[in-house]
mmCIF file of C-alpha atoms in Angstrom:
data_model
loop_
_atom_site.group_PDB
_atom_site.id
_atom_site.type_symbol
_atom_site.label_atom_id
_atom_site.label_comp_id
_atom_site.label_asym_id
_atom_site.label_seq_id
_atom_site.Cartn_x
_atom_site.Cartn_y
_atom_site.Cartn_z
ATOM 1 C CA MET A 1 13.934 23.206 44.507
ATOM 2 C CA GLN A 2 10.939 21.778 42.587
ATOM 3 C CA VAL A 3 10.393 18.102 43.424
ATOM 4 C CA LEU A 4 9.583 15.940 40.399
ATOM 5 C CA THR A 5 6.690 13.514 40.712
ATOM 6 C CA ASP A 6 6.622 9.970 39.356
ATOM 7 C CA GLN A 7 4.169 11.171 36.704
ATOM 8 C CA ASP A 8 6.641 13.836 35.659
ATOM 9 C CA ALA A 9 9.674 11.540 35.388
ATOM 10 C CA GLY A 10 9.126 10.632 31.741
ATOM 11 C CA ARG A 11 7.744 13.945 30.559
ATOM 12 C CA ASP A 12 10.851 14.899 28.584
ATOM 13 C CA ALA A 13 10.325 11.887 26.321
ATOM 14 C CA GLY A 14 6.716 12.925 25.810
ATOM 15 C CA LEU A 15 7.689 16.514 25.046
ATOM 16 C CA ARG A 16 10.319 15.275 22.605
ATOM 17 C CA ALA A 17 7.629 13.360 20.721
ATOM 18 C CA TYR A 18 5.691 16.624 20.398
ATOM 19 C CA GLY A 19 8.799 18.459 19.206
ATOM 20 C CA LEU A 20 8.646 20.645 22.312
ATOM 21 C CA LEU A 21 11.833 19.631 24.131
ATOM 22 C CA PRO A 22 14.690 22.118 23.589
ATOM 23 C CA LEU A 23 17.828 20.580 22.119
ATOM 24 C CA ALA A 24 19.881 22.441 24.725
ATOM 25 C CA ALA A 25 19.073 24.299 27.933
ATOM 26 C CA GLY A 26 17.558 27.683 27.121
ATOM 27 C CA ASP A 27 17.346 26.972 23.386
ATOM 28 C CA THR A 28 13.835 27.557 22.026
ATOM 29 C CA ALA A 29 14.689 27.695 18.315
ATOM 30 C CA GLY A 30 12.586 25.512 16.046
ATOM 31 C CA LEU A 31 10.151 24.250 18.676
ATOM 32 C CA ILE A 32 7.140 25.577 16.769
ATOM 33 C CA ASP A 33 6.804 25.930 12.996
ATOM 34 C CA ASP A 34 5.984 29.354 11.564
ATOM 35 C CA GLY A 35 2.303 28.708 10.868
ATOM 36 C CA ALA A 36 1.625 27.328 14.339
ATOM 37 C CA GLN A 37 3.670 30.130 15.927
ATOM 38 C CA GLU A 38 1.418 32.797 14.435
ATOM 39 C CA ALA A 39 -1.685 30.946 15.614
ATOM 40 C CA LEU A 40 -0.264 30.609 19.152
ATOM 41 C CA GLU A 41 0.557 34.302 19.314
ATOM 42 C CA ASN A 42 -2.988 35.157 18.277
ATOM 43 C CA LEU A 43 -4.349 32.880 21.003
ATOM 44 C CA VAL A 44 -2.247 34.412 23.793
ATOM 45 C CA ARG A 45 -3.191 37.910 22.659
ATOM 46 C CA LEU A 46 -6.858 36.883 22.716
ATOM 47 C CA ALA A 47 -6.432 35.354 26.188
ATOM 48 C CA ALA A 48 -4.986 38.585 27.591
ATOM 49 C CA SER A 49 -7.716 40.673 25.977
ATOM 50 C CA LEU A 50 -10.431 38.320 27.195
ATOM 51 C CA CYS A 51 -9.290 38.553 30.818
ATOM 52 C CA GLY A 52 -8.469 42.259 30.638
ATOM 53 C CA VAL A 53 -4.819 41.803 31.635
ATOM 54 C CA PRO A 54 -1.577 42.973 30.004
ATOM 55 C CA TYR A 55 0.231 39.619 29.901
ATOM 56 C CA SER A 56 -0.375 36.101 28.633
ATOM 57 C CA VAL A 57 1.981 33.202 27.837
ATOM 58 C CA VAL A 58 2.030 29.577 26.731
ATOM 59 C CA ASN A 59 4.508 27.709 28.918
ATOM 60 C CA ILE A 60 6.061 24.335 28.169
ATOM 61 C CA ILE A 61 7.453 22.763 31.331
ATOM 62 C CA THR A 62 10.292 20.277 31.021
ATOM 63 C CA SER A 63 11.964 18.351 33.818
ATOM 64 C CA SER A 64 14.286 21.321 34.425
ATOM 65 C CA GLU A 65 12.902 24.434 32.706
ATOM 66 C CA GLN A 66 9.895 26.539 31.897
ATOM 67 C CA VAL A 67 9.985 27.512 28.217
ATOM 68 C CA GLN A 68 7.653 30.228 26.947
ATOM 69 C CA ILE A 69 6.824 29.352 23.322
ATOM 70 C CA ALA A 70 4.393 32.253 22.830
ATOM 71 C CA ALA A 71 3.853 35.430 24.810
ATOM 72 C CA TYR A 72 1.840 38.643 24.753
ATOM 73 C CA GLY A 73 2.951 41.771 26.607
ATOM 74 C CA ILE A 74 6.433 40.389 27.324
ATOM 75 C CA ASP A 75 9.236 38.762 25.366
ATOM 76 C CA PRO A 76 9.119 34.956 25.616
ATOM 77 C CA GLY A 77 11.870 33.569 27.804
ATOM 78 C CA VAL A 78 13.187 30.586 29.717
ATOM 79 C CA CYS A 79 13.558 30.129 33.458
ATOM 80 C CA ALA A 80 14.500 27.343 35.834
ATOM 81 C CA ARG A 81 11.609 25.068 36.695
ATOM 82 C CA GLU A 82 11.940 25.810 40.416
ATOM 83 C CA ASP A 83 11.284 29.497 39.655
ATOM 84 C CA SER A 84 8.133 28.786 37.635
ATOM 85 C CA MET A 85 4.730 29.600 39.084
ATOM 86 C CA CYS A 86 2.989 27.276 36.614
ATOM 87 C CA ALA A 87 5.238 24.352 37.594
ATOM 88 C CA VAL A 88 3.707 24.500 41.082
ATOM 89 C CA VAL A 89 0.161 23.797 39.901
ATOM 90 C CA PHE A 90 0.128 22.520 36.311
ATOM 91 C CA LEU A 91 0.025 18.842 37.333
ATOM 92 C CA ASP A 92 -3.115 19.432 39.430
ATOM 93 C CA HIS A 93 -5.185 18.952 36.219
ATOM 94 C CA SER A 94 -7.395 21.918 37.109
ATOM 95 C CA THR A 95 -7.518 25.650 36.501
ATOM 96 C CA THR A 96 -5.802 27.862 39.064
ATOM 97 C CA VAL A 97 -7.099 31.395 39.683
ATOM 98 C CA VAL A 98 -5.371 33.655 42.243
ATOM 99 C CA ARG A 99 -6.510 37.227 42.939
ATOM 100 C CA ASP A 100 -3.273 38.252 44.680
ATOM 101 C CA ALA A 101 -0.315 35.877 44.441
ATOM 102 C CA SER A 102 1.566 37.730 47.178
ATOM 103 C CA ARG A 103 -1.069 36.507 49.655
ATOM 104 C CA ASP A 104 -1.114 32.906 48.399
ATOM 105 C CA PRO A 105 1.300 30.607 50.317
ATOM 106 C CA ARG A 106 2.019 28.642 47.127
ATOM 107 C CA PHE A 107 3.420 31.717 45.368
ATOM 108 C CA ALA A 108 4.262 34.361 47.980
ATOM 109 C CA ALA A 109 7.996 33.522 47.929
ATOM 110 C CA ASN A 110 8.197 32.958 44.167
ATOM 111 C CA PRO A 111 10.666 35.265 42.354
ATOM 112 C CA PHE A 112 7.946 36.176 39.837
ATOM 113 C CA VAL A 113 5.975 37.589 42.772
ATOM 114 C CA THR A 114 8.641 38.987 45.102
ATOM 115 C CA GLY A 115 10.084 41.383 42.533
ATOM 116 C CA ARG A 116 13.283 39.444 41.832
ATOM 117 C CA ILE A 117 11.942 38.551 38.370
ATOM 118 C CA ALA A 118 8.516 40.230 38.271
ATOM 119 C CA ASP A 119 5.723 41.575 40.491
ATOM 120 C CA VAL A 120 2.835 39.278 39.585
ATOM 121 C CA ARG A 121 -0.374 39.735 41.539
ATOM 122 C CA PHE A 122 -3.337 38.383 39.588
ATOM 123 C CA TYR A 123 -2.525 34.954 38.132
ATOM 124 C CA ALA A 124 -4.625 32.358 36.285
ATOM 125 C CA SER A 125 -3.301 29.154 34.751
ATOM 126 C CA VAL A 126 -4.952 26.375 32.719
ATOM 127 C CA PRO A 127 -3.035 23.079 32.240
ATOM 128 C CA LEU A 128 -2.388 22.042 28.632
ATOM 129 C CA GLU A 129 -3.412 18.399 28.896
ATOM 130 C CA THR A 130 -3.406 16.176 25.817
ATOM 131 C CA SER A 131 -5.896 13.432 25.007
ATOM 132 C CA SER A 132 -3.344 10.891 26.266
ATOM 133 C CA GLY A 133 -3.070 12.612 29.662
ATOM 134 C CA LEU A 134 0.311 14.267 29.125
ATOM 135 C CA VAL A 135 0.372 17.794 30.569
ATOM 136 C CA LEU A 136 2.600 19.823 28.257
ATOM 137 C CA GLY A 137 2.546 22.997 30.309
ATOM 138 C CA SER A 138 0.030 25.786 30.766
ATOM 139 C CA LEU A 139 -1.731 28.771 29.280
ATOM 140 C CA CYS A 140 -1.515 31.527 31.858
ATOM 141 C CA VAL A 141 -2.601 35.149 32.123
ATOM 142 C CA PHE A 142 -1.348 37.560 34.769
ATOM 143 C CA SER A 143 -1.121 41.153 35.877
ATOM 144 C CA ASP A 144 0.843 43.252 38.346
ATOM 145 C CA GLU A 145 -2.472 44.345 39.855
ATOM 146 C CA ALA A 146 -4.772 42.228 41.998
ATOM 147 C CA LYS A 147 -8.085 41.384 40.350
ATOM 148 C CA LEU A 148 -10.573 38.550 39.934
ATOM 149 C CA PRO A 149 -12.124 37.899 36.494
ATOM 150 C CA ALA A 150 -15.709 36.756 36.098
ATOM 151 C CA PRO A 151 -16.331 32.991 35.947
ATOM 152 C CA GLU A 152 -17.365 33.365 32.290
ATOM 153 C CA GLN A 153 -13.942 34.795 31.479
ATOM 154 C CA ILE A 154 -12.205 31.837 33.093
ATOM 155 C CA GLU A 155 -14.435 29.404 31.187
ATOM 156 C CA LEU A 156 -13.455 31.066 27.911
ATOM 157 C CA LEU A 157 -9.798 30.973 28.975
ATOM 158 C CA GLU A 158 -10.170 27.199 29.327
ATOM 159 C CA VAL A 159 -11.621 27.070 25.803
ATOM 160 C CA LEU A 160 -8.554 28.910 24.506
ATOM 161 C CA ALA A 161 -6.292 26.476 26.368
ATOM 162 C CA HIS A 162 -8.066 23.630 24.606
ATOM 163 C CA GLN A 163 -7.338 25.335 21.273
ATOM 164 C CA VAL A 164 -3.664 25.573 22.216
ATOM 165 C CA VAL A 165 -3.633 21.832 22.934
ATOM 166 C CA GLU A 166 -5.321 21.121 19.585
ATOM 167 C CA LEU A 167 -2.631 23.147 17.840
ATOM 168 C CA LEU A 168 0.183 21.298 19.613
ATOM 169 C CA GLU A 169 -1.529 17.940 18.960
ATOM 170 C CA LEU A 170 -1.607 18.832 15.264
ATOM 171 C CA GLN A 171 2.132 19.492 15.349
ATOM 172 C CA HIS A 172 2.600 16.132 17.089
ATOM 173 C CA ARG A 173 0.621 14.298 14.405
ATOM 174 C CA THR A 174 2.582 16.106 11.697
ATOM 175 C CA LEU A 175 5.852 14.975 13.268
ATOM 176 C CA GLN A 176 4.549 11.409 13.476
ATOM 177 C CA LEU A 177 3.554 11.489 9.815
ATOM 178 C CA ASN A 178 6.940 12.904 8.822
ATOM 179 C CA ASP A 179 8.709 10.174 10.798
ATOM 180 C CA ALA A 180 6.509 7.497 9.244
ATOM 181 C CA LEU A 181 7.119 8.920 5.768
ATOM 182 C CA ALA A 182 10.876 8.967 6.328
ATOM 183 C CA GLU A 183 10.784 5.357 7.539
ATOM 184 C CA LEU A 184 8.631 4.342 4.573
ATOM 185 C CA ARG A 185 11.056 5.970 2.158
ATOM 186 C CA ARG A 186 13.972 4.257 3.864
ATOM 187 C CA SER A 187 12.217 0.883 3.707
ATOM 188 C CA ASN A 188 11.265 1.399 0.067
ATOM 189 C CA ALA A 189 14.842 2.330 -0.790
ATOM 190 C CA LEU A 190 16.145 -0.814 0.904
ATOM 191 C CA LEU A 191 13.490 -2.940 -0.779
ATOM 192 C CA SER A 192 14.286 -1.453 -4.187
ATOM 193 C CA GLU A 193 17.992 -2.007 -3.630
ATOM 194 C CA PHE A 194 17.342 -5.615 -2.628
ATOM 195 C CA ALA A 195 15.036 -6.245 -5.589
ATOM 196 C CA GLY A 196 17.544 -4.716 -7.976
ATOM 197 C CA ARG A 197 20.430 -6.747 -6.585
ATOM 198 C CA VAL A 198 18.514 -10.029 -6.634
ATOM 199 C CA SER A 199 17.178 -9.383 -10.137
ATOM 200 C CA HIS A 200 20.655 -8.562 -11.398
ATOM 201 C CA ASP A 201 22.134 -11.664 -9.763
ATOM 202 C CA LEU A 202 19.447 -13.885 -11.293
ATOM 203 C CA ARG A 203 19.601 -12.319 -14.740
ATOM 204 C CA THR A 204 23.218 -13.356 -15.386
ATOM 205 C CA PRO A 205 22.766 -17.147 -14.943
ATOM 206 C CA LEU A 206 19.373 -16.990 -16.664
ATOM 207 C CA THR A 207 20.907 -15.309 -19.711
ATOM 208 C CA THR A 208 23.557 -18.031 -19.757
ATOM 209 C CA ILE A 209 20.884 -20.742 -19.652
ATOM 210 C CA LEU A 210 18.995 -19.141 -22.540
ATOM 211 C CA GLY A 211 22.235 -18.950 -24.490
ATOM 212 C CA TYR A 212 22.804 -22.683 -24.075
ATOM 213 C CA VAL A 213 19.179 -23.357 -25.042
ATOM 214 C CA GLU A 214 19.679 -21.453 -28.307
ATOM 215 C CA LEU A 215 22.904 -23.340 -28.999
ATOM 216 C CA ALA A 216 21.135 -26.650 -28.383
ATOM 217 C CA GLN A 217 18.240 -25.643 -30.639
ATOM 218 C CA ASP A 218 20.743 -24.923 -33.422
ATOM 219 C CA ASP A 219 22.273 -28.386 -33.054
ATOM 220 C CA PRO A 220 21.578 -30.233 -36.318
ATOM 221 C CA GLY A 221 21.331 -33.462 -34.349
ATOM 222 C CA ILE A 222 18.077 -32.287 -32.717
ATOM 223 C CA THR A 223 15.157 -32.546 -35.125
ATOM 224 C CA PRO A 224 11.754 -30.858 -34.628
ATOM 225 C CA SER A 225 10.196 -34.253 -33.932
ATOM 226 C CA ASP A 226 12.723 -35.035 -31.229
ATOM 227 C CA PRO A 227 11.146 -34.788 -27.707
ATOM 228 C CA SER A 228 14.152 -32.764 -26.583
ATOM 229 C CA ALA A 229 13.184 -30.037 -29.069
ATOM 230 C CA GLU A 230 9.868 -29.597 -27.254
ATOM 231 C CA TYR A 231 11.633 -29.503 -23.907
ATOM 232 C CA LEU A 232 14.064 -26.881 -25.178
ATOM 233 C CA ASP A 233 11.157 -24.771 -26.439
ATOM 234 C CA LEU A 234 9.497 -24.970 -23.022
ATOM 235 C CA ILE A 235 12.742 -24.024 -21.277
ATOM 236 C CA GLY A 236 13.322 -21.158 -23.677
ATOM 237 C CA THR A 237 9.763 -19.826 -23.372
ATOM 238 C CA GLY A 238 9.827 -20.004 -19.573
ATOM 239 C CA GLY A 239 13.305 -18.514 -19.399
ATOM 240 C CA ARG A 240 12.420 -15.578 -21.642
ATOM 241 C CA ARG A 241 9.289 -14.944 -19.601
ATOM 242 C CA MET A 242 11.373 -14.987 -16.414
ATOM 243 C CA LEU A 243 13.971 -12.702 -18.003
ATOM 244 C CA GLY A 244 11.224 -10.252 -18.941
ATOM 245 C CA MET A 245 9.943 -10.298 -15.379
ATOM 246 C CA LEU A 246 13.436 -9.647 -14.015
ATOM 247 C CA GLU A 247 13.824 -6.721 -16.413
ATOM 248 C CA GLU A 248 10.558 -5.262 -15.096
ATOM 249 C CA VAL A 249 11.660 -5.722 -11.491
ATOM 250 C CA LEU A 250 14.943 -3.986 -12.301
ATOM 251 C CA SER A 251 13.062 -1.184 -14.018
ATOM 252 C CA TYR A 252 10.811 -0.806 -10.967
ATOM 253 C CA ALA A 253 13.821 -0.739 -8.631
ATOM 254 C CA ARG A 254 15.730 1.828 -10.706
ATOM 255 C CA VAL A 255 13.029 4.495 -10.359
ATOM 256 C CA ASP A 256 14.516 5.633 -7.033
ATOM 257 C CA GLY A 257 17.719 6.617 -8.837
ATOM 258 C CA GLU A 258 18.774 10.129 -9.751
ATOM 259 C CA ILE A 259 16.358 12.034 -12.007
ATOM 260 C CA ARG A 260 18.043 14.008 -14.800
ATOM 261 C CA PRO A 261 15.269 15.971 -16.495
ATOM 262 C CA GLU A 262 15.650 17.496 -19.946
ATOM 263 C CA ARG A 263 13.370 18.456 -22.818
ATOM 264 C CA VAL A 264 12.468 15.168 -24.511
ATOM 265 C CA SER A 265 10.601 14.527 -27.760
ATOM 266 C CA LEU A 266 7.544 12.422 -26.982
ATOM 267 C CA LEU A 267 7.414 11.203 -30.592
ATOM 268 C CA ALA A 268 11.015 9.960 -30.431
ATOM 269 C CA VAL A 269 10.661 8.001 -27.180
ATOM 270 C CA THR A 270 7.304 6.567 -28.286
ATOM 271 C CA ALA A 271 8.860 5.328 -31.536
ATOM 272 C CA GLU A 272 11.694 3.678 -29.595
ATOM 273 C CA ALA A 273 9.300 2.117 -27.087
ATOM 274 C CA ALA A 274 7.046 0.790 -29.853
ATOM 275 C CA GLN A 275 10.032 -0.690 -31.673
ATOM 276 C CA ASP A 276 11.140 -2.492 -28.500
ATOM 277 C CA LEU A 277 7.675 -4.065 -28.343
ATOM 278 C CA GLY A 278 7.777 -5.117 -31.999
ATOM 279 C CA MET A 279 5.199 -2.501 -32.975
ATOM 280 C CA ASP A 280 5.175 0.093 -35.727
ATOM 281 C CA LEU A 281 4.317 3.735 -35.217
ATOM 282 C CA GLY A 282 2.322 5.811 -37.657
ATOM 283 C CA TYR A 283 -0.556 5.624 -40.107
ATOM 284 C CA GLY A 284 -2.098 2.164 -40.401
ATOM 285 C CA SER A 285 -0.119 0.718 -37.503
ATOM 286 C CA GLY A 286 -2.736 1.146 -34.800
ATOM 287 C CA ILE A 287 -0.492 3.510 -32.820
ATOM 288 C CA SER A 288 -0.321 7.253 -33.381
ATOM 289 C CA CYS A 289 1.619 9.871 -31.467
ATOM 290 C CA GLU A 290 1.452 13.638 -31.409
ATOM 291 C CA ASP A 291 4.855 15.255 -31.207
ATOM 292 C CA ALA A 292 5.439 17.297 -28.069
ATOM 293 C CA GLU A 293 8.250 18.082 -25.674
ATOM 294 C CA ILE A 294 8.152 16.909 -22.068
ATOM 295 C CA PHE A 295 10.600 17.979 -19.373
ATOM 296 C CA ALA A 296 11.570 14.622 -17.873
ATOM 297 C CA ASP A 297 14.323 12.073 -17.442
ATOM 298 C CA ARG A 298 14.627 10.588 -20.932
ATOM 299 C CA ALA A 299 15.321 6.986 -19.917
ATOM 300 C CA GLN A 300 12.496 6.943 -17.386
ATOM 301 C CA LEU A 301 10.060 8.597 -19.803
ATOM 302 C CA ARG A 302 10.835 5.894 -22.362
ATOM 303 C CA THR A 303 10.259 3.182 -19.736
ATOM 304 C CA LEU A 304 6.953 4.779 -18.760
ATOM 305 C CA VAL A 305 5.699 5.018 -22.353
ATOM 306 C CA GLN A 306 6.805 1.444 -23.089
ATOM 307 C CA ASN A 307 4.977 0.165 -20.003
ATOM 308 C CA LEU A 308 1.782 1.988 -20.975
ATOM 309 C CA LEU A 309 1.947 0.729 -24.572
ATOM 310 C CA ALA A 310 2.523 -2.828 -23.315
ATOM 311 C CA ASN A 311 -0.422 -2.438 -20.956
ATOM 312 C CA SER A 312 -2.665 -1.440 -23.867
ATOM 313 C CA LEU A 313 -1.422 -4.431 -25.880
ATOM 314 C CA ASN A 314 -2.108 -6.853 -23.033
ATOM 315 C CA TYR A 315 -5.644 -5.602 -22.449
ATOM 316 C CA GLY A 316 -6.976 -5.246 -25.988
ATOM 317 C CA ARG A 317 -10.366 -6.527 -27.088
ATOM 318 C CA ALA A 318 -10.815 -9.491 -29.391
ATOM 319 C CA ASP A 319 -13.746 -7.895 -31.254
ATOM 320 C CA ARG A 320 -11.865 -4.880 -32.662
ATOM 321 C CA ALA A 321 -8.442 -3.829 -33.852
ATOM 322 C CA LEU A 322 -6.305 -2.183 -31.217
ATOM 323 C CA ARG A 323 -5.977 1.578 -31.439
ATOM 324 C CA ILE A 324 -3.569 3.560 -29.228
ATOM 325 C CA ILE A 325 -3.195 7.343 -29.243
ATOM 326 C CA VAL A 326 -0.246 8.932 -27.426
ATOM 327 C CA GLY A 327 -0.385 12.662 -26.817
ATOM 328 C CA ALA A 328 0.480 15.498 -24.475
ATOM 329 C CA SER A 329 -0.983 18.844 -23.494
ATOM 330 C CA GLU A 330 0.432 21.838 -21.649
ATOM 331 C CA GLY A 331 -1.362 23.366 -18.692
ATOM 332 C CA PRO A 332 -0.633 25.706 -15.790
ATOM 333 C CA GLN A 333 0.645 22.795 -13.683
ATOM 334 C CA GLY A 334 2.859 21.300 -16.388
ATOM 335 C CA ALA A 335 2.653 18.792 -19.238
ATOM 336 C CA THR A 336 0.151 15.940 -19.132
ATOM 337 C CA LEU A 337 1.032 12.852 -21.162
ATOM 338 C CA THR A 338 -1.884 10.624 -22.180
ATOM 339 C CA VAL A 339 -1.991 7.115 -23.585
ATOM 340 C CA ALA A 340 -5.522 6.251 -24.696
ATOM 341 C CA ASP A 341 -6.617 2.889 -26.098
ATOM 342 C CA ASN A 342 -9.837 1.200 -27.163
ATOM 343 C CA GLY A 343 -9.256 -1.954 -25.137
ATOM 344 C CA LYS A 344 -11.055 -3.435 -22.157
ATOM 345 C CA GLY A 345 -10.548 -0.438 -19.902
ATOM 346 C CA ILE A 346 -10.197 -0.567 -16.126
ATOM 347 C CA LEU A 347 -13.227 -0.254 -13.868
ATOM 348 C CA PRO A 348 -13.087 2.595 -11.301
ATOM 349 C CA ALA A 349 -13.188 0.042 -8.469
ATOM 350 C CA ASP A 350 -10.067 -1.675 -9.858
ATOM 351 C CA ARG A 351 -7.935 1.386 -10.631
ATOM 352 C CA GLU A 352 -6.169 1.701 -7.301
ATOM 353 C CA ARG A 353 -5.417 -2.039 -7.286
ATOM 354 C CA ALA A 354 -4.126 -1.874 -10.844
ATOM 355 C CA VAL A 355 -1.264 0.455 -9.900
ATOM 356 C CA GLN A 356 -0.086 -1.679 -6.981
ATOM 357 C CA PRO A 357 3.085 -3.750 -7.540
ATOM 358 C CA LEU A 358 2.569 -7.354 -8.698
ATOM 359 C CA VAL A 359 -1.225 -6.994 -8.926
ATOM 360 C CA ARG A 360 -3.008 -8.277 -12.045
ATOM 361 C CA LEU A 361 -6.744 -8.130 -12.701
ATOM 362 C CA ASN A 362 -6.714 -11.640 -14.270
ATOM 363 C CA ARG A 363 -9.684 -11.148 -16.591
ATOM 364 C CA PRO A 364 -10.498 -13.706 -19.305
ATOM 365 C CA GLY A 365 -8.428 -13.083 -22.417
ATOM 366 C CA ASP A 366 -5.877 -10.810 -20.739
ATOM 367 C CA GLY A 367 -2.367 -10.965 -22.145
ATOM 368 C CA PRO A 368 0.757 -11.922 -20.190
ATOM 369 C CA GLY A 369 2.234 -9.546 -17.664
ATOM 370 C CA THR A 370 3.946 -9.216 -14.312
ATOM 371 C CA GLY A 371 1.743 -6.627 -12.635
ATOM 372 C CA LEU A 372 4.607 -4.125 -12.506
ATOM 373 C CA GLY A 373 3.973 -1.974 -15.581
ATOM 374 C CA LEU A 374 1.477 0.493 -14.127
ATOM 375 C CA ALA A 375 3.179 0.398 -10.713
ATOM 376 C CA THR A 376 6.504 1.356 -12.289
ATOM 377 C CA SER A 377 4.825 4.070 -14.346
ATOM 378 C CA ARG A 378 3.273 5.591 -11.247
ATOM 379 C CA ARG A 379 6.619 5.555 -9.419
ATOM 380 C CA ILE A 380 8.225 7.321 -12.372
ATOM 381 C CA ALA A 381 5.488 9.967 -12.277
ATOM 382 C CA GLN A 382 5.891 10.442 -8.527
ATOM 383 C CA ALA A 383 9.684 10.598 -8.826
ATOM 384 C CA HIS A 384 9.167 13.582 -11.148
ATOM 385 C CA GLY A 385 6.803 15.223 -8.648
ATOM 386 C CA GLY A 386 3.712 14.279 -10.659
ATOM 387 C CA GLU A 387 0.986 11.668 -10.520
ATOM 388 C CA LEU A 388 -0.629 8.989 -12.660
ATOM 389 C CA ALA A 389 -4.382 8.742 -13.147
ATOM 390 C CA ILE A 390 -6.559 6.200 -14.962
ATOM 391 C CA GLY A 391 -9.760 7.171 -16.750
ATOM 392 C CA ASN A 392 -12.104 6.017 -19.510
ATOM 393 C CA THR A 393 -11.620 6.463 -23.245
ATOM 394 C CA PRO A 394 -14.791 7.701 -24.992
ATOM 395 C CA GLY A 395 -16.258 4.699 -26.794
ATOM 396 C CA GLY A 396 -14.509 2.243 -24.477
ATOM 397 C CA GLY A 397 -10.990 1.609 -23.303
ATOM 398 C CA ALA A 398 -8.549 3.099 -20.814
ATOM 399 C CA THR A 399 -6.830 6.480 -20.832
ATOM 400 C CA VAL A 400 -3.784 6.806 -18.597
ATOM 401 C CA SER A 401 -2.733 10.383 -17.818
ATOM 402 C CA VAL A 402 0.621 11.319 -16.314
ATOM 403 C CA LEU A 403 1.341 14.837 -15.076
ATOM 404 C CA PHE A 404 4.905 16.107 -15.349
ATOM 405 C CA PRO A 405 5.076 19.361 -13.327
ATOM 406 C CA ALA A 406 6.223 22.538 -15.031
ATOM 407 C CA ARG A 407 9.935 23.232 -15.017
ATOM 408 C CA PRO A 408 10.906 25.330 -11.953
#
């Protein structure tokens, strides 16, 4: 029976991290994705051709099994580790070349040599060692006839083994990225849930406070010259600003909810969004909109347009009247919504910062804001499978483009 070394004791955990540990004994399903599988099969075929032998395999060696994840000349299979030829030498960290395994004391009694499983004579094996020192298994070539390849052939076999390791390392990094992405999504979902709950809990008492402020302001006993009138105005102004911020936080948190796309009139949602901001839409108003249909969640599209209009309002220029043009165009990838203004614009160096939550550029003359408008808009775009981009408006200003992918 194969004796496990101290180095080998934790190898199953390492193989699991690479996605190479079978879920059950003898189960090889899903160890390699389809793209990597084709590349591995090409490599083992090249290895056999290079060495002039009929057989080549990539073996993964666990604490109890040898699992062939790619093979040429034979069907890939699984055997007990104690029956594996590669398990005898793969932890030596060097290439093994044997002209006739039946005459080598390490392999003479092995079932792959004696005829119980196979009749291997020529055998060469290169360990598959990662950059971290973990030996995953081996790339081996073999034949039922004794032979000895040229040194150049063995050197090229080692090059192919390195390519196998690179391929498996790529799968490992992909798994790590997928795990990190899943954890990030989970954390974002929890954070959004927390932000939504806190914002909702704060909004109720804040609305009550504002209600009492309005009642007090309507009290005929409080005159405009009364100091309490000024205090009530300050409380009301601060409370409404806080309520607006809570609404934006709630809007940001809701983006992770269910998307219900439908064909939506851009003109209709822009008119509603403008009205919510106390703006008119149409000739002479400073805001124009081309009618178009966008396949999107109606409520989220309205939130996005309202955020972009508010952003243009907050970053207008004092030396000219604000002009905002809302439009959309169809392309092979889907519909692209654009909101272009003639305001201050956003410098290329600031554009990535501008779409981060709670980030404001804080330029002189900027209007009020929470730093969530563009961040929420980008989340809405991403929730629809699209993306938000910021560019320049000819003549000055910012143009925000949002891609909504074509309907499947």
